[in-house]
Amino acid sequence: MTQDGSSPDQASGTVHPGPSRPGADELVQLVDPHGVRHPHGHYDDLVADVDGPALRKLYEDMVVVRRIDAEATALQRQGELALWPPLLGQEAAQIGSGRALRADDFVFSSYRENAVAYCRGVDLADLLRVWRGNASSGWDPYTVNMATPQVIIGAQTLHATGYAMGILNDGADAVAVTYFGDGATSQGDVNEAMVFAASYQAPVVFFCQNNHWAISEPVGLQAHVPIARRAPGFGIPSVRVDGNDVLACLAVTREALARARSGGGPTFIEAVTYRMGPHTTADDPTRYRDANELEDWAARDPLARLATLLDSLGLLDADYTDSVKAKADAVAAELREGCLSMPEPAPSDVFRHVYSEPNSWLDRQQDHYERYLTSFAQAPQEGSR
Ligand SMILES: Cc1ncc(C[n+]2csc(CCOP(=O)(O)OP(=O)(O)O)c2C)c(N)n1
């Protein structure tokens, strides 16, 4: 028997589930791509409290974060941001998991989890600060319990595991949650993080958004079996979930958090979703991606399916959709205003926040740099002689 009560099959490398837990290959789905809700023997209980108003709130969240994404993309196209990593298509994975978290849990994400940041209450302008080149980092992690975006692929999984080991030492019942992509699972860091998480039974949730592409590399190149199958090899129970089904993502994340809080250790979640936009605004996916594939996934759009479900429940009336649109427009306007009114940093600000305490070596560099900049003001202007 393994730690989660399942029996390992050495020949295939898979872990067969115990009687009540789904296996690593089952794609947990509560709402299908046509917006039809299906009963699930194990996961229904975990979302039994999600009534009509709660479903509407999840829909509103997804509409708002899609609008944030569109506005930030527009700002980049207008030259106001240097770069933007769109989350289009991944709203359900991020809102479903993000809304499962408690305020004292701590998130360690990569650069695409802007919807998770929205759930944590990150200030809208702070979402853009780093992409505008205005600051080397976005926000104070301790005010929202979310580290600033990690660009080094997979590094944040180690930070999360270390933080989770700290939670154990403190005797607290918070959980560290780390987000990363399918490509990141090829990194040593992610595998090392899983070894430590399993060894210490650390309260950490590994949330992998399998969006099918690591820039131009398709997931099949690196993963010949479902990614969720890897974690049991480290002794970590795993689950595959339909990443475009917000309710299912909420359910599996709640289960993983409950396991971690009650001393059950780490869980690996593979949310099977799709990046409908480019990797970043600097990328052109038409150079490597088949248009038919995009069309197939657009038919599984996470927002459209929840809208269909709400409609079938009589919860998608015009008053409601108008109010959701008004909220999304207001958030987008606030985002734009926050971006355009950001004070420009001074050149010497690049030396701030490098060390937490004064550092004479850095002070000397700053002094040299300031004298260098002053030299331009003192240099004779061309044509003045
Ligand atoms: C350690 C490291 N290697 C390479 C890169 C360059 N890089 C940036 S994004 C990316 C692909 C990441 O794909 P995935 O983990 O699937 O996440 P996604 O961007 O699809 O959300 C790579 C290789 C990097 N940032 N860090």
GROMACS .gro file of N, CA, C and O in nm, residues 318-370:
model
  212
  318ALA      N    1  -3.041   3.925  -1.823
  318ALA     CA    2  -2.973   4.044  -1.876
  318ALA      C    3  -2.918   4.133  -1.765
  318ALA      O    4  -2.809   4.188  -1.777
  319ASP      N    5  -2.994   4.147  -1.656
  319ASP     CA    6  -2.946   4.234  -1.546
  319ASP      C    7  -2.812   4.185  -1.493
  319ASP      O    8  -2.720   4.262  -1.470
  320TYR      N    9  -2.805   4.052  -1.478
  320TYR     CA   10  -2.681   3.994  -1.425
  320TYR      C   11  -2.565   4.011  -1.525
  320TYR      O   12  -2.457   4.057  -1.487
  321THR      N   13  -2.589   3.977  -1.651
  321THR     CA   14  -2.478   3.987  -1.748
  321THR      C   15  -2.435   4.132  -1.766
  321THR      O   16  -2.316   4.161  -1.781
  322ASP      N   17  -2.531   4.225  -1.759
  322ASP     CA   18  -2.494   4.368  -1.768
  322ASP      C   19  -2.407   4.408  -1.649
  322ASP      O   20  -2.310   4.483  -1.664
  323SER      N   21  -2.443   4.357  -1.530
  323SER     CA   22  -2.365   4.397  -1.411
  323SER      C   23  -2.225   4.337  -1.416
  323SER      O   24  -2.127   4.401  -1.376
  324VAL      N   25  -2.214   4.216  -1.469
  324VAL     CA   26  -2.081   4.154  -1.482
  324VAL      C   27  -1.996   4.234  -1.582
  324VAL      O   28  -1.878   4.262  -1.557
  325LYS      N   29  -2.058   4.273  -1.692
  325LYS     CA   30  -1.984   4.349  -1.793
  325LYS      C   31  -1.940   4.485  -1.736
  325LYS      O   32  -1.827   4.529  -1.756
  326ALA      N   33  -2.031   4.547  -1.660
  326ALA     CA   34  -1.998   4.678  -1.601
  326ALA      C   35  -1.881   4.663  -1.504
  326ALA      O   36  -1.789   4.746  -1.501
  327LYS      N   37  -1.881   4.555  -1.426
  327LYS     CA   38  -1.771   4.533  -1.331
  327LYS      C   39  -1.640   4.513  -1.407
  327LYS      O   40  -1.535   4.570  -1.371
  328ALA      N   41  -1.644   4.431  -1.513
  328ALA     CA   42  -1.522   4.404  -1.591
  328ALA      C   43  -1.469   4.533  -1.654
  328ALA      O   44  -1.348   4.558  -1.654
  329ASP      N   45  -1.561   4.615  -1.706
  329ASP     CA   46  -1.519   4.743  -1.767
  329ASP      C   47  -1.457   4.835  -1.663
  329ASP      O   48  -1.357   4.902  -1.690
  330ALA      N   49  -1.517   4.837  -1.543
  330ALA     CA   50  -1.464   4.925  -1.437
  330ALA      C   51  -1.325   4.878  -1.394
  330ALA      O   52  -1.234   4.960  -1.374
  331VAL      N   53  -1.307   4.747  -1.382
  331VAL     CA   54  -1.176   4.694  -1.343
  331VAL      C   55  -1.072   4.726  -1.451
  331VAL      O   56  -0.959   4.768  -1.421
  332ALA      N   57  -1.114   4.712  -1.577
  332ALA     CA   58  -1.020   4.741  -1.687
  332ALA      C   59  -0.982   4.889  -1.687
  332ALA      O   60  -0.865   4.924  -1.710
  333ALA      N   61  -1.079   4.976  -1.660
  333ALA     CA   62  -1.050   5.120  -1.658
  333ALA      C   63  -0.953   5.152  -1.544
  333ALA      O   64  -0.860   5.232  -1.560
  334GLU      N   65  -0.974   5.086  -1.430
  334GLU     CA   66  -0.885   5.108  -1.315
  334GLU      C   67  -0.743   5.058  -1.346
  334GLU      O   68  -0.643   5.121  -1.310
  335LEU      N   69  -0.737   4.945  -1.415
  335LEU     CA   70  -0.607   4.889  -1.453
  335LEU      C   71  -0.532   4.986  -1.545
  335LEU      O   72  -0.413   5.016  -1.524
  336ARG      N   73  -0.603   5.036  -1.646
  336ARG     CA   74  -0.541   5.129  -1.742
  336ARG      C   75  -0.495   5.256  -1.671
  336ARG      O   76  -0.383   5.302  -1.691
  337GLU      N   77  -0.583   5.311  -1.589
  337GLU     CA   78  -0.549   5.434  -1.516
  337GLU      C   79  -0.426   5.411  -1.427
  337GLU      O   80  -0.334   5.491  -1.423
  338GLY      N   81  -0.426   5.297  -1.359
  338GLY     CA   82  -0.313   5.264  -1.270
  338GLY      C   83  -0.183   5.252  -1.348
  338GLY      O   84  -0.076   5.292  -1.300
  339CYS      N   85  -0.193   5.200  -1.468
  339CYS     CA   86  -0.073   5.184  -1.552
  339CYS      C   87  -0.022   5.319  -1.599
  339CYS      O   88   0.096   5.351  -1.584
  340LEU      N   89  -0.113   5.400  -1.653
  340LEU     CA   90  -0.070   5.527  -1.714
  340LEU      C   91  -0.027   5.630  -1.610
  340LEU      O   92   0.051   5.719  -1.643
  341SER      N   93  -0.076   5.616  -1.487
  341SER     CA   94  -0.041   5.717  -1.387
  341SER      C   95   0.074   5.673  -1.297
  341SER      O   96   0.106   5.739  -1.199
  342MET      N   97   0.136   5.561  -1.331
  342MET     CA   98   0.248   5.512  -1.249
  342MET      C   99   0.365   5.610  -1.257
  342MET      O  100   0.407   5.645  -1.367
  343PRO      N  101   0.417   5.658  -1.144
  343PRO     CA  102   0.531   5.750  -1.154
  343PRO      C  103   0.653   5.680  -1.215
  343PRO      O  104   0.678   5.562  -1.184
  344GLU      N  105   0.721   5.750  -1.302
  344GLU     CA  106   0.843   5.693  -1.362
  344GLU      C  107   0.950   5.680  -1.254
  344GLU      O  108   0.970   5.774  -1.176
  345PRO      N  109   1.019   5.570  -1.248
  345PRO     CA  110   1.126   5.559  -1.148
  345PRO      C  111   1.247   5.645  -1.188
  345PRO      O  112   1.268   5.672  -1.307
  346ALA      N  113   1.325   5.688  -1.089
  346ALA     CA  114   1.450   5.758  -1.118
  346ALA      C  115   1.554   5.654  -1.160
  346ALA      O  116   1.546   5.539  -1.117
  347PRO      N  117   1.653   5.692  -1.246
  347PRO     CA  118   1.753   5.593  -1.288
  347PRO      C  119   1.820   5.522  -1.170
  347PRO      O  120   1.845   5.402  -1.175
  348SER      N  121   1.843   5.597  -1.061
  348SER     CA  122   1.916   5.536  -0.948
  348SER      C  123   1.827   5.440  -0.867
  348SER      O  124   1.877   5.368  -0.781
  349ASP      N  125   1.696   5.438  -0.898
  349ASP     CA  126   1.608   5.345  -0.825
  349ASP      C  127   1.644   5.199  -0.848
  349ASP      O  128   1.605   5.111  -0.772
  350VAL      N  129   1.720   5.176  -0.955
  350VAL     CA  130   1.759   5.038  -0.984
  350VAL      C  131   1.845   4.981  -0.870
  350VAL      O  132   1.854   4.859  -0.852
  351PHE      N  133   1.904   5.070  -0.791
  351PHE     CA  134   1.988   5.023  -0.679
  351PHE      C  135   1.907   4.997  -0.552
  351PHE      O  136   1.959   4.943  -0.455
  352ARG      N  137   1.780   5.039  -0.553
  352ARG     CA  138   1.697   5.021  -0.433
  352ARG      C  139   1.648   4.876  -0.425
  352ARG      O  140   1.636   4.808  -0.526
  353HIS      N  141   1.622   4.829  -0.308
  353HIS     CA  142   1.564   4.696  -0.285
  353HIS      C  143   1.655   4.581  -0.332
  353HIS      O  144   1.607   4.469  -0.353
  354VAL      N  145   1.784   4.608  -0.354
  354VAL     CA  146   1.874   4.499  -0.391
  354VAL      C  147   1.913   4.420  -0.265
  354VAL      O  148   1.908   4.298  -0.264
  355TYR      N  149   1.949   4.494  -0.162
  355TYR     CA  150   1.977   4.432  -0.032
  355TYR      C  151   1.884   4.491   0.072
  355TYR      O  152   1.839   4.606   0.057
  356SER      N  153   1.855   4.418   0.175
  356SER     CA  154   1.766   4.471   0.279
  356SER      C  155   1.838   4.570   0.369
  356SER      O  156   1.775   4.652   0.434
  357GLU      N  157   1.971   4.564   0.372
  357GLU     CA  158   2.048   4.655   0.456
  357GLU      C  159   2.151   4.728   0.370
  357GLU      O  160   2.186   4.679   0.263
  358PRO      N  161   2.201   4.844   0.419
  358PRO     CA  162   2.301   4.919   0.339
  358PRO      C  163   2.421   4.831   0.303
  358PRO      O  164   2.460   4.744   0.381
  359ASN      N  165   2.474   4.857   0.186
  359ASN     CA  166   2.585   4.775   0.136
  359ASN      C  167   2.685   4.869   0.070
  359ASN      O  168   2.654   4.934  -0.030
  360SER      N  169   2.807   4.878   0.126
  360SER     CA  170   2.902   4.980   0.080
  360SER      C  171   2.944   4.956  -0.066
  360SER      O  172   2.967   5.049  -0.142
  361TRP      N  173   2.948   4.832  -0.105
  361TRP     CA  174   2.988   4.798  -0.242
  361TRP      C  175   2.886   4.851  -0.342
  361TRP      O  176   2.919   4.910  -0.444
  362LEU      N  177   2.758   4.834  -0.306
  362LEU     CA  178   2.651   4.883  -0.394
  362LEU      C  179   2.643   5.036  -0.389
  362LEU      O  180   2.623   5.101  -0.493
  363ASP      N  181   2.664   5.094  -0.270
  363ASP     CA  182   2.664   5.241  -0.256
  363ASP      C  183   2.768   5.302  -0.350
  363ASP      O  184   2.745   5.404  -0.412
  364ARG      N  185   2.883   5.236  -0.358
  364ARG     CA  186   2.992   5.288  -0.442
  364ARG      C  187   2.949   5.285  -0.590
  364ARG      O  188   2.970   5.380  -0.664
  365GLN      N  189   2.887   5.174  -0.630
  365GLN     CA  190   2.839   5.164  -0.769
  365GLN      C  191   2.737   5.273  -0.800
  365GLN      O  192   2.738   5.333  -0.907
  366GLN      N  193   2.647   5.296  -0.703
  366GLN     CA  194   2.543   5.397  -0.723
  366GLN      C  195   2.606   5.535  -0.738
  366GLN      O  196   2.567   5.614  -0.824
  367ASP      N  197   2.706   5.560  -0.654
  367ASP     CA  198   2.776   5.688  -0.659
  367ASP      C  199   2.841   5.708  -0.796
  367ASP      O  200   2.828   5.812  -0.859
  368HIS      N  201   2.908   5.605  -0.845
  368HIS     CA  202   2.971   5.612  -0.979
  368HIS      C  203   2.866   5.639  -1.085
  368HIS      O  204   2.886   5.721  -1.176
  369TYR      N  205   2.754   5.570  -1.075
  369TYR     CA  206   2.650   5.582  -1.178
  369TYR      C  207   2.591   5.724  -1.178
  369TYR      O  208   2.568   5.784  -1.283
  370GLU      N  209   2.570   5.779  -1.057
  370GLU     CA  210   2.513   5.913  -1.048
  370GLU      C  211   2.609   6.017  -1.107
  370GLU      O  212   2.568   6.109  -1.178
   0.00000   0.00000   0.00000
